[in-house]
Short mmCIF file of N, CA and C in Angstrom, two decimals:
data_model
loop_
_atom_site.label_atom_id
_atom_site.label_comp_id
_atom_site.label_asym_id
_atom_site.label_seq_id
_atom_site.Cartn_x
_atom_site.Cartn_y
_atom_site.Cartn_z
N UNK A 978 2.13 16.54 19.47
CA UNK A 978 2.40 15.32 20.17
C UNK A 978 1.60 14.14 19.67
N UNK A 979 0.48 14.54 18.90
CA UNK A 979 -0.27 12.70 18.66
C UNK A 979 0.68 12.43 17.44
N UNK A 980 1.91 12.52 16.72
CA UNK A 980 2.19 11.94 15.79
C UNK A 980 1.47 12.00 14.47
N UNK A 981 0.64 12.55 14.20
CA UNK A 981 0.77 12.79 12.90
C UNK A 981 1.08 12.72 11.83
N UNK A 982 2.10 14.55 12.26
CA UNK A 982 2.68 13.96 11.27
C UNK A 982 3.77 13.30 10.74
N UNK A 983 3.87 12.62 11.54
CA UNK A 983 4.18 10.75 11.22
C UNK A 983 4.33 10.98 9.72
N UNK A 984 2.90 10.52 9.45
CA UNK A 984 2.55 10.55 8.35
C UNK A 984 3.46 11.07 6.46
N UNK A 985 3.61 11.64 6.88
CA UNK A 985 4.45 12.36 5.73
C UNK A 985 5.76 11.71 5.32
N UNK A 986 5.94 10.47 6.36
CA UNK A 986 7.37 9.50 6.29
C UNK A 986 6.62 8.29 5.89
N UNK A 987 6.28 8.01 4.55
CA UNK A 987 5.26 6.70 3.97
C UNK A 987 6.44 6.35 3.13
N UNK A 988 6.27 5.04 2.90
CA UNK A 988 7.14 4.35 2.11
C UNK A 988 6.92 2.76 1.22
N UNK A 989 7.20 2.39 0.05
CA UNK A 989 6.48 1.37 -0.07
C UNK A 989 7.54 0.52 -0.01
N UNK A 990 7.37 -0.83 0.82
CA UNK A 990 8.57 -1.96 1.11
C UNK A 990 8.53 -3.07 0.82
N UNK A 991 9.61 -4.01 0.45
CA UNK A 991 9.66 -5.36 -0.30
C UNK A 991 8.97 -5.62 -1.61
N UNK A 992 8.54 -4.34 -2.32
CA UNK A 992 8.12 -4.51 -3.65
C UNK A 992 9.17 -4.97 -4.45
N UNK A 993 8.94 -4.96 -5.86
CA UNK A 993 10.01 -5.31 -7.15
C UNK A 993 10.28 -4.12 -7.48
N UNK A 994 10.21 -2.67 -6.89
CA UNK A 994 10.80 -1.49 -7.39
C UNK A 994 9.80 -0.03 -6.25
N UNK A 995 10.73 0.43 -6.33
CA UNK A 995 10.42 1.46 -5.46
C UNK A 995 8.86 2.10 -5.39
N UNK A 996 7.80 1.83 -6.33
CA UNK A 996 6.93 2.30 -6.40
C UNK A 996 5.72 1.44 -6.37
N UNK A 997 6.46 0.12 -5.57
CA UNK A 997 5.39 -0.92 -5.07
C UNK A 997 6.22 -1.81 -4.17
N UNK A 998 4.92 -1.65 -3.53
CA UNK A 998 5.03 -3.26 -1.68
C UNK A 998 4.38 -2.58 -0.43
N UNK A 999 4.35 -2.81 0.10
CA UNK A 999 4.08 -2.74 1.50
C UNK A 999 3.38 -1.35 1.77
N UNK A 1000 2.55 -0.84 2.28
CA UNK A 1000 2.48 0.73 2.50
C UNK A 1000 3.09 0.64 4.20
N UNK A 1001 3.87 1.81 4.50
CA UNK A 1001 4.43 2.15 5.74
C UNK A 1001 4.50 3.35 6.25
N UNK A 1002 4.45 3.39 7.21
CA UNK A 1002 5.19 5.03 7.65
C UNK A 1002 5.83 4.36 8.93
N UNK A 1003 6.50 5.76 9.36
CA UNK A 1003 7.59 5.72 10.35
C UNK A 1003 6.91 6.47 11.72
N UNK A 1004 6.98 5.78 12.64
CA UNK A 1004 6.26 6.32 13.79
C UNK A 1004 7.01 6.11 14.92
N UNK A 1005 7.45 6.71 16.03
CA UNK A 1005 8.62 6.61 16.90
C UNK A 1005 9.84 5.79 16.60
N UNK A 1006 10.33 6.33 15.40
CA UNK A 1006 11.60 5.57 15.17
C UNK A 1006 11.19 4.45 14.19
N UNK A 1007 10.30 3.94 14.24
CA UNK A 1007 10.34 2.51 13.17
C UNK A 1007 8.96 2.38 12.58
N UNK A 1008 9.42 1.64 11.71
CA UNK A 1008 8.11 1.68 10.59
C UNK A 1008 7.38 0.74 10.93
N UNK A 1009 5.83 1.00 10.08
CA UNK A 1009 4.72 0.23 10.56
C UNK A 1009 3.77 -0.07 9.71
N UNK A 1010 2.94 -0.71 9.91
CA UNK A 1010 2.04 -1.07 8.52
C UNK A 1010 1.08 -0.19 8.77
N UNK A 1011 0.03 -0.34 6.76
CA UNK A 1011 -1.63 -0.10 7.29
C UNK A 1011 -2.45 -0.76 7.25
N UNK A 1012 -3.39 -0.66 8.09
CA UNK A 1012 -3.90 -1.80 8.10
C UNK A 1012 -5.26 -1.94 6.86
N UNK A 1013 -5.70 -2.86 6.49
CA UNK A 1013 -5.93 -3.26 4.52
C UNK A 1013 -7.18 -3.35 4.89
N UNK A 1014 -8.17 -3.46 6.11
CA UNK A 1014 -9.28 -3.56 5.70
C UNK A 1014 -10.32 -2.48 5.38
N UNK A 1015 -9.68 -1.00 5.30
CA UNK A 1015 -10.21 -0.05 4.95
C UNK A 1015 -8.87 1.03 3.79
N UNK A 1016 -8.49 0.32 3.67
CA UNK A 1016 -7.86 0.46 1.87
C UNK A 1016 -8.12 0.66 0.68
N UNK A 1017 -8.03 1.26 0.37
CA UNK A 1017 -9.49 1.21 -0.78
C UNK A 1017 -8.28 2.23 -2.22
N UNK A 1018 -8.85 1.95 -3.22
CA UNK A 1018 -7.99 3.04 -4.32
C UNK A 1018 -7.92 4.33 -4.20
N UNK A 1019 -8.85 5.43 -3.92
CA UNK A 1019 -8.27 6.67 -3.79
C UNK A 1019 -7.02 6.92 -2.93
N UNK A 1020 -6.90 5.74 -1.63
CA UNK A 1020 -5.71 6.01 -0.49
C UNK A 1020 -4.30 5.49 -1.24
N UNK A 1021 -4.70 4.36 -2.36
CA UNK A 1021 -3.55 4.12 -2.91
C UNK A 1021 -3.17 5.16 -4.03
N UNK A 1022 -4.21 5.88 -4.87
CA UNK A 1022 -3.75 6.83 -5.66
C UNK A 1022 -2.85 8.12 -4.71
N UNK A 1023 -3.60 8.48 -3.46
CA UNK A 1023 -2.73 9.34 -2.57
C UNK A 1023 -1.10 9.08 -2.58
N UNK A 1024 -1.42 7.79 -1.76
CA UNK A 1024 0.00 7.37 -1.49
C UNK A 1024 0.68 7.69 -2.85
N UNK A 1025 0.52 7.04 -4.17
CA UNK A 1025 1.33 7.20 -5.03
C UNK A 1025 1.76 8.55 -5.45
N UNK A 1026 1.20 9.44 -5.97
CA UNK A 1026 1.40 11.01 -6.02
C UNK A 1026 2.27 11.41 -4.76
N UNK A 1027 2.08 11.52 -3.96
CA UNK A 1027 3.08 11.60 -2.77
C UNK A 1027 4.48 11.41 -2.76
N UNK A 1028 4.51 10.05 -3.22
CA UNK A 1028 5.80 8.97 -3.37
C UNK A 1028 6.87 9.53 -5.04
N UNK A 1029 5.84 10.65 -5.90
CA UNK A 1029 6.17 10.82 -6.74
C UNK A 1029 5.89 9.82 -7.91
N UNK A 1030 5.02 8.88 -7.88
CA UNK A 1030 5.10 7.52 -8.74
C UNK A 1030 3.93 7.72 -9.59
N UNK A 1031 3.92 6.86 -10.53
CA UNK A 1031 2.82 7.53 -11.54
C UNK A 1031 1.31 6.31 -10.97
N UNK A 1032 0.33 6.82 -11.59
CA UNK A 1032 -1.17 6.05 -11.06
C UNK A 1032 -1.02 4.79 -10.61
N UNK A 1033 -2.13 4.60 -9.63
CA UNK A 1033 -2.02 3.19 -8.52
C UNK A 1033 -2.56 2.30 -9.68
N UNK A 1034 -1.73 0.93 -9.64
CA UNK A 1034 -2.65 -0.06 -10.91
C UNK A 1034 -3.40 -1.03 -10.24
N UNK A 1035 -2.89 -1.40 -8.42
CA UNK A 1035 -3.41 -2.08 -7.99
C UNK A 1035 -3.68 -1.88 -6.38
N UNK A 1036 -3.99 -2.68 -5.40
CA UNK A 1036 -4.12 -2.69 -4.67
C UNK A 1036 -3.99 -4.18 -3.93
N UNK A 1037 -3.64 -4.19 -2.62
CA UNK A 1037 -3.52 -5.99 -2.47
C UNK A 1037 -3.63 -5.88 -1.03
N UNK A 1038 -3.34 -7.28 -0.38
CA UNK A 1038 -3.62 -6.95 1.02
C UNK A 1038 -2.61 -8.26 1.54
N UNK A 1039 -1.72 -8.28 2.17
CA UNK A 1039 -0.83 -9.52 2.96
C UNK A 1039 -0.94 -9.49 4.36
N UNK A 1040 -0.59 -10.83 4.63
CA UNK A 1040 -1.08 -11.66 6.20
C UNK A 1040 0.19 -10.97 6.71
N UNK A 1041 0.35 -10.57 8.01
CA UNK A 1041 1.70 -10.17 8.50
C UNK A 1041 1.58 -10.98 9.60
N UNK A 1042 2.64 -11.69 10.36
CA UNK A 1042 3.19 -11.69 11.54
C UNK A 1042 2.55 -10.71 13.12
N UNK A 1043 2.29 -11.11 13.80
CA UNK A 1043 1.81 -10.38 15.27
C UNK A 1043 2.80 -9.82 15.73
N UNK A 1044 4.14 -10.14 15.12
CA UNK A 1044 5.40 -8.80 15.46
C UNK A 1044 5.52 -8.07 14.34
N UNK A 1045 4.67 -8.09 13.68
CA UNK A 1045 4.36 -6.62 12.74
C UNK A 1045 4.25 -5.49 13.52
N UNK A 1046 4.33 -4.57 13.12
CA UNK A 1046 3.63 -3.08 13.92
C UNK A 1046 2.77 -2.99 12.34
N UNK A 1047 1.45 -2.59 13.30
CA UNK A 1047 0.14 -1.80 12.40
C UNK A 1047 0.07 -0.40 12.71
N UNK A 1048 0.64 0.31 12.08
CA UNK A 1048 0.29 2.03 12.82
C UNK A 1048 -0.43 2.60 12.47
N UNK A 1049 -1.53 2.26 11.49
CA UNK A 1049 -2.72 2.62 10.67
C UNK A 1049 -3.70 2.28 10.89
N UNK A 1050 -4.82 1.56 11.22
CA UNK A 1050 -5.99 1.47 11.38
C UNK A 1050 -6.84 0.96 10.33
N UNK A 1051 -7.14 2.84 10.92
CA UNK A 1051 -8.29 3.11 9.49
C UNK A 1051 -7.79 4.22 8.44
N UNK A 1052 -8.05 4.06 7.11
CA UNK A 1052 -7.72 5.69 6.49
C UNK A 1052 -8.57 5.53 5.29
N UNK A 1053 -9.38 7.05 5.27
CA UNK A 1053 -10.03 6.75 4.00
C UNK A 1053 -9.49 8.15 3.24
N UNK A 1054 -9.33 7.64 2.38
CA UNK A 1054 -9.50 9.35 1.49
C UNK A 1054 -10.20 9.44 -0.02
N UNK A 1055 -10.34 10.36 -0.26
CA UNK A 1055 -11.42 11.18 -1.44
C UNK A 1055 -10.49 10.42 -2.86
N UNK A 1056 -8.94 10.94 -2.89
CA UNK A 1056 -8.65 10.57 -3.71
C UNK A 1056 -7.30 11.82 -4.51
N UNK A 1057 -8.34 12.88 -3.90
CA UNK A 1057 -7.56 14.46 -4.66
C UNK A 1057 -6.78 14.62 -2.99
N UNK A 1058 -6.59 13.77 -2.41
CA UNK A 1058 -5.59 14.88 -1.04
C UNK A 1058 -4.12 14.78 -1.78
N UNK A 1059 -3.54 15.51 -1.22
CA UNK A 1059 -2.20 15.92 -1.33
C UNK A 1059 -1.06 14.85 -0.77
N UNK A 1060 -1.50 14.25 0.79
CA UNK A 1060 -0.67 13.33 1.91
C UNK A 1060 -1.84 12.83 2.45
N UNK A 1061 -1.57 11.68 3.14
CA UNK A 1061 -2.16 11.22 4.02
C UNK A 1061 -2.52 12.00 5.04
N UNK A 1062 -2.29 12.42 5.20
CA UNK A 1062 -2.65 13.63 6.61
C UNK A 1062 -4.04 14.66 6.56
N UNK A 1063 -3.96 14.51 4.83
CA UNK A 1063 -5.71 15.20 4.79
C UNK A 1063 -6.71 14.03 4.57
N UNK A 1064 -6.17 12.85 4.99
CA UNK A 1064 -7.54 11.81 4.57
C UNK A 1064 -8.05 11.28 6.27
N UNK A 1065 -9.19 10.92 6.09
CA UNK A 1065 -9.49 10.35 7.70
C UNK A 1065 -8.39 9.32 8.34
N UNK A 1066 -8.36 9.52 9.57
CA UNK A 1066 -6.79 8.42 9.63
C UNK A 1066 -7.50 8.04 11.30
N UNK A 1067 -7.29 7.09 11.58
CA UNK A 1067 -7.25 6.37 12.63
C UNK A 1067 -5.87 5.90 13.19
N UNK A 1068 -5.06 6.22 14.14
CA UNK A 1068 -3.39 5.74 14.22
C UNK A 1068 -3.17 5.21 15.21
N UNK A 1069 -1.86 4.90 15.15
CA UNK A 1069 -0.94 4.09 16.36
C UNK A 1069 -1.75 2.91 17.29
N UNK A 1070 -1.23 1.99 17.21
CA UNK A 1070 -1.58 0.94 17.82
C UNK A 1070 -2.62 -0.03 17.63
N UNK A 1071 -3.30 -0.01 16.40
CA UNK A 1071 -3.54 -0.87 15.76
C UNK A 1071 -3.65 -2.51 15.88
N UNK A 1072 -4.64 -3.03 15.99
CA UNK A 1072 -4.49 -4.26 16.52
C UNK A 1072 -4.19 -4.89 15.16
N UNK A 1073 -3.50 -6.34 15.53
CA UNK A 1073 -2.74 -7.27 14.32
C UNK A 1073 -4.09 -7.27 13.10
N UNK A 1074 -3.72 -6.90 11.74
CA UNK A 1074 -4.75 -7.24 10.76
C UNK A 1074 -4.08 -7.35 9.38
N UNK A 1075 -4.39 -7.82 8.19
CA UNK A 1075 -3.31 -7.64 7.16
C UNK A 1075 -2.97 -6.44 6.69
N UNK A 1076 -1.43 -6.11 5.76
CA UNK A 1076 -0.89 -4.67 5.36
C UNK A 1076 -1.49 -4.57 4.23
N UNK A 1077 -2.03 -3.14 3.83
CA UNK A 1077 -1.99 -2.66 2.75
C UNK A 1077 -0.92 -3.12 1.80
N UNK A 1078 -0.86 -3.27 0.50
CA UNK A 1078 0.15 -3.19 -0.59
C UNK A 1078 -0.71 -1.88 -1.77
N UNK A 1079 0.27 -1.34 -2.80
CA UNK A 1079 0.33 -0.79 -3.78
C UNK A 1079 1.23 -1.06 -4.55
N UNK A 1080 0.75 -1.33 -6.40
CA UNK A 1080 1.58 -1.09 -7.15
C UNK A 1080 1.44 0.27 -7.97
N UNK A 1081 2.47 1.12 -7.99
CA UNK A 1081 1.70 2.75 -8.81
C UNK A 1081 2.73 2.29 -10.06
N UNK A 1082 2.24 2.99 -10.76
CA UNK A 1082 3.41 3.00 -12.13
C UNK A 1082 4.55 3.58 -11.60
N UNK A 1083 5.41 3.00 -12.53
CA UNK A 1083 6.55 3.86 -12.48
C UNK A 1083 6.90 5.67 -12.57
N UNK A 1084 7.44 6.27 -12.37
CA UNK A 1084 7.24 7.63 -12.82
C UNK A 1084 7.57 7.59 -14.82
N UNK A 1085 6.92 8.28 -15.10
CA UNK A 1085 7.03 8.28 -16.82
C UNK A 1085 6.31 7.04 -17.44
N UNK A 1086 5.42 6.28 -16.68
CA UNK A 1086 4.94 4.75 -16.93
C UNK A 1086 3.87 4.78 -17.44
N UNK A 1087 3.34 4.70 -18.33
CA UNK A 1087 1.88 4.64 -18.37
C UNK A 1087 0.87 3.32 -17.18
N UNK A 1088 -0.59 4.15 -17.12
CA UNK A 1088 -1.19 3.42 -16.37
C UNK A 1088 -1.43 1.23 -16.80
N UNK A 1089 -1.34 1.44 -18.10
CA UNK A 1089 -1.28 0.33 -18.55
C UNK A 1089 -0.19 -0.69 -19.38
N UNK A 1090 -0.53 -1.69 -18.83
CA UNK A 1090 1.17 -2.93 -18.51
C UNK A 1090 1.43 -3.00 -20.12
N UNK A 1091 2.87 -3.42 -20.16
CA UNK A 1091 3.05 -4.02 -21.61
C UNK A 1091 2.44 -5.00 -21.88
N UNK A 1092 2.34 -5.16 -23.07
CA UNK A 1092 1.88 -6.52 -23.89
C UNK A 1092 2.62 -7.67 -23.51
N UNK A 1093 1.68 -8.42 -22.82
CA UNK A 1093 2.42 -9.60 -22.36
C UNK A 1093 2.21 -9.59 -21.11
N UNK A 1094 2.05 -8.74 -20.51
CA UNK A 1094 1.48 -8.49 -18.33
C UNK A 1094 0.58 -8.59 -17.97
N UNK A 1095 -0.51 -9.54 -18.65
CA UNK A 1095 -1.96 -9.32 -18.30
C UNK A 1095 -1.88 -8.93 -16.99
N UNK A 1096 -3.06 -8.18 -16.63
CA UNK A 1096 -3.49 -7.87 -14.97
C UNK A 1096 -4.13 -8.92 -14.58
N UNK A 1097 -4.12 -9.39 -13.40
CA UNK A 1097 -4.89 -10.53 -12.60
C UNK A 1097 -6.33 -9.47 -12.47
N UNK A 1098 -7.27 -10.60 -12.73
CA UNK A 1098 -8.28 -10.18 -11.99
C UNK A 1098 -8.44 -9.92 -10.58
N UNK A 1099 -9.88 -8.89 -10.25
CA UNK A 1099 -9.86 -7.93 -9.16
C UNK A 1099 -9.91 -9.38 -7.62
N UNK A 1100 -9.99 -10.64 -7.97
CA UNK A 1100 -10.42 -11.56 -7.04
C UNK A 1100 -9.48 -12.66 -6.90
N UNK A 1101 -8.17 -12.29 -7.93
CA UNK A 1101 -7.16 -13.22 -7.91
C UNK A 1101 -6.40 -13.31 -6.36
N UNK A 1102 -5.89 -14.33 -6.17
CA UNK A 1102 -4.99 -14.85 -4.85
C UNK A 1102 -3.52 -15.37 -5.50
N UNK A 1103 -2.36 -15.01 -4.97
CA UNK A 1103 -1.62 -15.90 -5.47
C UNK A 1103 -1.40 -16.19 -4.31
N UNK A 1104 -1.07 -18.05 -4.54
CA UNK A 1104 -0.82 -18.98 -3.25
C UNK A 1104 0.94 -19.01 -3.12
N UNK A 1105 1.40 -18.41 -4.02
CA UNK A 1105 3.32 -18.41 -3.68
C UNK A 1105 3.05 -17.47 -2.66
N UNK A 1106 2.64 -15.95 -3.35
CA UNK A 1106 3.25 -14.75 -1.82
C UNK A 1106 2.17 -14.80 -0.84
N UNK A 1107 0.83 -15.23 -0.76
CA UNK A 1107 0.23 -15.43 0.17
C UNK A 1107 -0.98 -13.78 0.22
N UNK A 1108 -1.04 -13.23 -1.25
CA UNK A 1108 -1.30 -12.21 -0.90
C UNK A 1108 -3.07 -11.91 -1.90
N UNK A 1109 -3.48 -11.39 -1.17
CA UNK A 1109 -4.85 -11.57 -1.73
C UNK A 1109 -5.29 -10.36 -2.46
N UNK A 1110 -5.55 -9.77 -3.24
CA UNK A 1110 -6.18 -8.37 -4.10
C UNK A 1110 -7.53 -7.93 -3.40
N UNK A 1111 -7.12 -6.98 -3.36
CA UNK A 1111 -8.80 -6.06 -2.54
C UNK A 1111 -9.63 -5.99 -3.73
N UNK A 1112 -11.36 -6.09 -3.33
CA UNK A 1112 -12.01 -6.12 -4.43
C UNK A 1112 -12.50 -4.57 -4.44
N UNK A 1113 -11.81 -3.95 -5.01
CA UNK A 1113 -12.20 -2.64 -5.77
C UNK A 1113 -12.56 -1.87 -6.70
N UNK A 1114 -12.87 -3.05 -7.90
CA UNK A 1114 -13.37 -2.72 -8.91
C UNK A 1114 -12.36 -2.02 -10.30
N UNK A 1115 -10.91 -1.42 -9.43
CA UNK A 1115 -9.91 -1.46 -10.00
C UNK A 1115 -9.02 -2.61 -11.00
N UNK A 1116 -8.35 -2.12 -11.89
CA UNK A 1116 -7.66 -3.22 -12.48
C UNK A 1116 -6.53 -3.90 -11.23
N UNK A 1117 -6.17 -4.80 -11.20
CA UNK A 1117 -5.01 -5.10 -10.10
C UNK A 1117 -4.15 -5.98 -10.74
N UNK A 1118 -2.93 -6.08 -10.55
CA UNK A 1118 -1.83 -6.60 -10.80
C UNK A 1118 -1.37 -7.58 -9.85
N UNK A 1119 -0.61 -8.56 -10.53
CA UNK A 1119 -0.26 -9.65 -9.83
C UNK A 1119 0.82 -9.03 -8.16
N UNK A 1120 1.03 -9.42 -6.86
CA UNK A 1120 1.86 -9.11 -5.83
C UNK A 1120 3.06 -10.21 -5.90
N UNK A 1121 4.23 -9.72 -5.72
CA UNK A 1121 4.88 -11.37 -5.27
C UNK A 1121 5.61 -11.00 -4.27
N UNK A 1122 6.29 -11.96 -3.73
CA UNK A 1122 6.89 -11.95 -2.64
C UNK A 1122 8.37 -11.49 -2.74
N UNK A 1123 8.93 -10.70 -1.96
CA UNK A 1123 10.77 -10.06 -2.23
C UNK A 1123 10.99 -11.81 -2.47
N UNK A 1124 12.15 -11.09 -3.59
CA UNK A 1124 13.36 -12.21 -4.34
C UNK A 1124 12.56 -13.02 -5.46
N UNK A 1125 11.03 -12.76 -5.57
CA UNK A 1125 10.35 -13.87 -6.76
C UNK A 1125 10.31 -13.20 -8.08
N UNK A 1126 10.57 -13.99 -8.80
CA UNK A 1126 10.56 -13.17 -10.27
C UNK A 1126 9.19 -13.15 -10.76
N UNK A 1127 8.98 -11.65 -11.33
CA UNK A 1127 7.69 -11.22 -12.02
C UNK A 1127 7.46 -12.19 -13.51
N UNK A 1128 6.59 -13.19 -13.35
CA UNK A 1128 6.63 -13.81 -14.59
C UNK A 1128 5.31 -13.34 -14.92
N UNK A 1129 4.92 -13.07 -16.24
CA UNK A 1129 3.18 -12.70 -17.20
C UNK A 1129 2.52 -14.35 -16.48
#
């Protein structure tokens, strides 16, 4: 009954391809965010392996709306779990805070962009999607907003 495993219904939304945007899961019927201030890269390498997608390149964090649902909290993990469900998780009901994002490679992708994609630095902001990069020491990739074209 606490929902759980929820968990195992993650999904990434409004990215430029199935293996980046939004982190979500599905919790009584409808999906929900996580919440970004305890986000960190091993939870995005999780998520990605999960999702089937190849290594996390980035990590990011967006402002949502107070009719968001946050169904995440807190979550930390090691890095080697399997699902979300073996990492520390804090759930449901979540007060308003910004969503997690991930970009993982594609499946068959290597971890690093073509020539021509520089990565934004770990402290970049872009002021179009409104979305800020977690400082993790990770390489991170530019976020944009659904419908914007990925320009280098």
């Amino acid at each position: 009954g606490s929902g759980l495993a929820d968990l195992t219904q993650v999904r990434l939304a409004g990215g430029p391809h199935r293996c980046a945007g939004r982190v979500q899961v599905l919790h009584e019927g409808r999906w929900g965010g996580v919440c970004a201030l305890t986000w960190a890269t091993p939870a995005a390498d999780v998520t990605c392996r999960y999702l089937g997608c190849g290594p996390a390149l980035g990590t990011a964090q967006v402002s949502v709306g107070s009719e968001e649902l946050t169904w995440v909290e807190s979550l930390r993990c090691e890095g080697g779990e399997g699902n979300l469900l073996e990492c520390q998780v804090k759930v449901w009901g979540a007060p308003p805070c910004p969503h997690a994002t991930v970009t993982c490679a594609r499946p068959g992708e290597s971890a690093v962009p073509p020539p021509g994609e520089a990565l934004a630095p770990s402290s970049a902001t872009s002021a179009r999607s409104g979305v800020t990069t977690a400082p993790s020491g990770e390489p991170q990739v530019p976020q944009v907003a659904p419908g914007e074209p990925l320009v280098p």
